[in-house]
C-alpha positions as semicolon CSV with decimal commas, in nm:
position;residue;x (nm);y (nm);z (nm)
1;A;3,060;-3,299;-4,544
2;H;2,811;-3,147;-4,787
3;T;2,753;-3,437;-5,024
4;P;2,623;-3,788;-4,951
5;G;2,965;-3,932;-5,037
6;S;3,161;-3,700;-4,813
7;A;2,912;-3,753;-4,529
8;A;2,956;-4,130;-4,563
9;D;3,335;-4,089;-4,565
10;L;3,319;-3,877;-4,251
11;M;3,100;-4,130;-4,073
12;E;3,344;-4,403;-4,170
13;D;3,634;-4,198;-4,030
14;L;3,443;-4,144;-3,705
15;A;3,325;-4,504;-3,670
16;D;3,586;-4,590;-3,408
17;G;3,562;-4,253;-3,236
18;P;3,833;-4,087;-3,036
19;P;4,001;-4,288;-2,759
20;G;3,785;-4,302;-2,448
21;A;3,473;-4,173;-2,622
22;S;3,147;-4,354;-2,573
23;G;2,830;-4,344;-2,775
24;R;2,764;-4,207;-3,118
25;P;2,862;-3,856;-3,230
26;V;2,626;-3,561;-3,258
27;A;2,609;-3,423;-3,612
28;I;2,593;-3,047;-3,664
29;L;2,441;-2,985;-4,004
30;G;2,374;-2,678;-4,213
31;L;2,338;-2,692;-4,592
32;N;2,260;-2,474;-4,888
33;A;1,937;-2,548;-5,073
34;D;2,128;-2,679;-5,377
35;K;2,277;-2,968;-5,177
36;D;2,134;-3,322;-5,145
37;L;1,982;-3,293;-4,798
38;G;1,811;-3,632;-4,810
39;G;2,127;-3,806;-4,928
40;V;2,342;-3,649;-4,657
41;L;2,086;-3,735;-4,388
42;K;2,054;-4,096;-4,505
43;G;2,428;-4,131;-4,445
44;L;2,375;-4,031;-4,081
45;V;2,093;-4,276;-4,002
46;G;2,208;-4,525;-3,741
47;R;2,546;-4,353;-3,710
48;V;2,477;-4,044;-3,502
49;D;2,307;-3,981;-3,169
50;R;2,120;-3,681;-3,306
51;V;2,142;-3,399;-3,557
52;L;2,179;-3,039;-3,444
53;C;2,042;-2,838;-3,737
54;T;2,169;-2,490;-3,811
55;S;2,216;-2,249;-4,100
56;V;2,532;-2,187;-4,297
57;G;2,412;-1,832;-4,364
58;G;2,368;-1,661;-4,696
59;A;2,096;-1,642;-4,956
60;L;2,109;-2,012;-5,051
61;A;2,113;-2,148;-4,696
62;L;1,837;-2,376;-4,576
63;P;1,683;-2,266;-4,246
64;P;1,737;-2,508;-3,956
65;E;1,373;-2,623;-3,926
66;P;1,339;-2,784;-4,273
67;I;1,666;-2,970;-4,209
68;A;1,530;-3,094;-3,876
69;E;1,198;-3,196;-4,034
70;A;1,378;-3,395;-4,303
71;A;1,597;-3,560;-4,041
72;R;1,297;-3,657;-3,828
73;A;1,123;-3,800;-4,134
74;L;1,414;-4,044;-4,161
75;G;1,387;-4,138;-3,793
76;L;1,677;-3,925;-3,673
77;E;1,649;-3,730;-3,351
78;A;1,690;-3,366;-3,451
79;E;1,684;-3,024;-3,292
80;T;1,743;-2,675;-3,421
81;A;2,004;-2,425;-3,310
82;D;1,970;-2,050;-3,324
83;T;2,203;-1,892;-3,573
């Protein structure tokens, strides 16, 4: 999910979770700099336990830390993963 709309659709699909699962999902997020980071993150607020921020690789990829900082600014718990 790399657009606000697709992130919202994914969260809707995961709303009920798999059978027997408890709690909210953990989001793993890496985006290119030309994507709407704030819009995607807003779709995760209140719907995920935390965001694990990573890089998709390549010249346009955002590093994990700016993704985590943006997530934290929206009140999401966020951590970075080594790529």
